[in-house]
XYZ file of C-alpha atoms in Angstrom:
197
model
C 19.339 -0.783 25.110
C 17.463 2.511 25.517
C 15.341 1.043 28.325
C 18.473 -0.230 30.110
C 20.164 3.172 29.864
C 17.042 4.962 31.076
C 16.707 2.522 33.982
C 20.363 3.017 34.912
C 20.040 6.804 34.772
C 16.909 6.778 36.915
C 18.533 4.335 39.365
C 21.519 6.676 39.795
C 19.182 9.613 40.262
C 17.209 7.685 42.878
C 20.167 7.522 45.286
C 19.331 9.703 48.245
C 15.815 10.616 47.078
C 12.817 10.598 49.469
C 10.566 7.506 49.323
C 7.732 9.337 47.500
C 10.214 10.402 44.815
C 11.478 6.816 44.521
C 7.933 5.560 44.004
C 7.340 8.219 41.332
C 10.524 7.174 39.528
C 9.567 3.504 39.853
C 6.261 4.463 38.244
C 8.201 6.192 35.448
C 10.257 3.024 34.873
C 7.084 0.926 34.883
C 5.460 3.273 32.319
C 8.554 3.002 30.146
C 8.567 -0.791 30.365
C 4.890 -1.125 29.381
C 4.784 1.871 27.013
C 2.146 3.714 29.072
C 1.245 7.319 28.281
C -1.377 9.452 30.015
C -2.784 12.923 29.786
C -1.679 15.289 32.565
C -5.062 14.861 34.277
C -5.042 11.055 34.052
C -1.423 10.722 35.233
C -2.170 11.471 38.905
C -5.191 9.138 38.866
C -3.153 6.248 37.411
C -0.242 6.924 39.762
C -2.545 6.695 42.803
C -3.946 3.347 41.627
C -0.469 2.092 40.755
C 0.775 2.960 44.256
C -2.181 1.140 45.858
C -1.394 -1.923 43.744
C 2.316 -1.625 44.571
C 1.507 -1.625 48.297
C -0.678 -4.714 47.797
C 2.084 -6.522 45.847
C 4.732 -5.624 48.433
C 2.556 -6.787 51.352
C 1.743 -10.033 49.565
C 5.402 -10.678 48.715
C 6.405 -10.121 52.330
C 3.932 -12.856 53.284
C 5.381 -15.020 50.491
C 8.931 -14.546 51.786
C 7.690 -15.516 55.268
C 6.251 -18.743 53.823
C 2.628 -17.615 54.234
C 1.806 -17.511 50.507
C 2.537 -20.092 47.804
C 3.316 -17.590 45.018
C 4.786 -14.127 44.563
C 3.413 -11.154 42.634
C 4.858 -8.449 40.413
C 3.691 -5.191 38.880
C 2.457 -6.159 35.423
C 0.921 -4.098 32.615
C -2.429 -3.904 34.452
C -1.023 -2.338 37.639
C -2.532 1.068 36.792
C -6.091 -0.287 36.793
C -8.471 -0.733 39.733
C -10.064 -4.176 40.021
C -13.421 -2.921 38.768
C -11.934 -1.452 35.587
C -9.873 -4.581 34.889
C -12.949 -6.782 35.417
C -15.135 -4.664 33.136
C -12.510 -4.598 30.382
C -11.134 -8.139 30.480
C -13.543 -10.452 32.323
C -16.975 -11.589 31.251
C -19.645 -13.721 32.852
C -21.047 -16.655 30.945
C -24.020 -18.818 31.856
C -23.337 -22.397 32.922
C -24.499 -24.737 30.143
C -26.879 -27.581 30.679
C -25.516 -31.114 30.808
C -24.361 -32.606 27.535
C -23.952 -36.139 26.225
C -21.379 -35.249 23.548
C -18.472 -36.692 25.537
C -18.473 -40.287 26.596
C -16.013 -42.264 28.647
C -15.336 -43.317 32.185
C -14.091 -41.393 35.160
C -10.306 -41.067 35.295
C -8.715 -43.132 38.069
C -8.359 -41.237 41.341
C -6.341 -43.726 43.389
C -2.800 -42.757 44.433
C -3.051 -39.139 43.285
C -0.109 -36.911 44.293
C -0.867 -34.122 46.752
C 0.452 -31.600 44.217
C 1.909 -31.368 40.717
C 3.859 -28.508 39.129
C 3.334 -29.047 35.415
C 5.336 -25.944 34.577
C 8.417 -27.424 36.233
C 7.804 -30.653 34.297
C 7.828 -28.756 30.980
C 4.134 -29.163 30.192
C 3.186 -25.452 30.141
C 3.776 -23.056 27.250
C 4.964 -19.465 27.731
C 2.548 -16.845 29.049
C 0.087 -15.637 26.420
C -2.017 -12.467 26.303
C -5.620 -12.431 25.114
C -5.668 -8.639 24.845
C -9.137 -7.118 25.092
C -10.827 -10.102 23.447
C -13.022 -11.993 25.917
C -11.350 -15.282 25.012
C -9.977 -16.532 28.328
C -11.988 -19.686 27.714
C -9.948 -20.396 24.539
C -6.642 -19.831 26.366
C -7.773 -22.103 29.213
C -8.768 -24.732 26.684
C -5.492 -24.663 24.768
C -3.523 -24.641 28.029
C -5.272 -27.813 29.143
C -4.844 -29.433 25.749
C -1.166 -28.456 25.577
C -0.545 -30.078 28.964
C -2.443 -33.239 28.018
C -0.586 -33.417 24.692
C 2.754 -33.044 26.491
C 1.905 -35.887 28.864
C 0.887 -38.129 25.958
C 3.504 -37.180 23.350
C 6.366 -35.776 25.478
C 6.551 -32.691 23.249
C 5.298 -29.221 24.168
C 3.171 -27.719 21.392
C 1.368 -24.362 21.444
C -2.192 -24.747 20.120
C -4.305 -22.099 18.382
C -6.680 -20.056 20.535
C -7.660 -18.189 17.369
C -9.074 -21.365 15.849
C -11.363 -21.817 18.851
C -12.389 -18.144 18.821
C -13.182 -18.206 15.091
C -14.488 -21.713 14.510
C -16.326 -23.083 17.560
C -19.452 -20.883 17.426
C -21.640 -23.813 16.436
C -20.600 -25.517 19.684
C -21.905 -22.618 21.779
C -18.834 -20.388 22.101
C -19.088 -16.709 21.220
C -15.626 -15.651 20.060
C -14.446 -12.547 21.912
C -17.773 -12.423 23.756
C -17.142 -15.516 25.854
C -17.168 -19.260 25.762
C -16.514 -22.352 27.832
C -13.714 -24.877 27.983
C -15.965 -27.914 27.801
C -17.606 -26.586 24.621
C -14.116 -26.087 23.191
C -13.195 -29.655 24.052
C -16.306 -30.898 22.212
C -15.216 -28.874 19.177
C -11.652 -30.223 19.315
C -12.884 -33.774 19.775
C -14.871 -33.479 16.553
C -12.544 -31.234 14.499
C -9.046 -31.347 15.963
C -6.932 -28.263 16.630
C -4.004 -26.740 14.792
C -0.837 -25.291 16.237
C -0.590 -21.618 17.063
């Protein structure tokens, strides 16, 4: 309720304000939404990055509305970070493993494949999750794939536990919050199963 009232008050204030002021107030609303607080010195730095990202999002969405992009963008909680900072904080590199013989089975049939499939629209994708600052994208990718496969097989959408993979699949070559791979997770699940989130 407080956020709605603050947004309404700022929206009323925005009427007739110059564009730079509107962007500053949009930044204030964004900070409120994502509970962002900065020192006085950091504020101008984050605002400059946020405005660069806003310009990028707006340009992309104009291309989307013209039919030149297949998806739209929005200003999320990372909009105050340059790409380099986001990459250093949230992305990790992981060496490609050598071939394994743990999985057996034939190639899935490839005849008569559709040109596209929107599994979200079909109900096979769980809600957006957030790995935080743990380098566990591999676990989220793994559970996302497993959730979709389980939906196709069982016709029920179930959210599986990334935490189990982070905590328990070290012996399969994954490194918890320090990285891992989907295929190693699948080997673990094949041998041990996976619980719900």
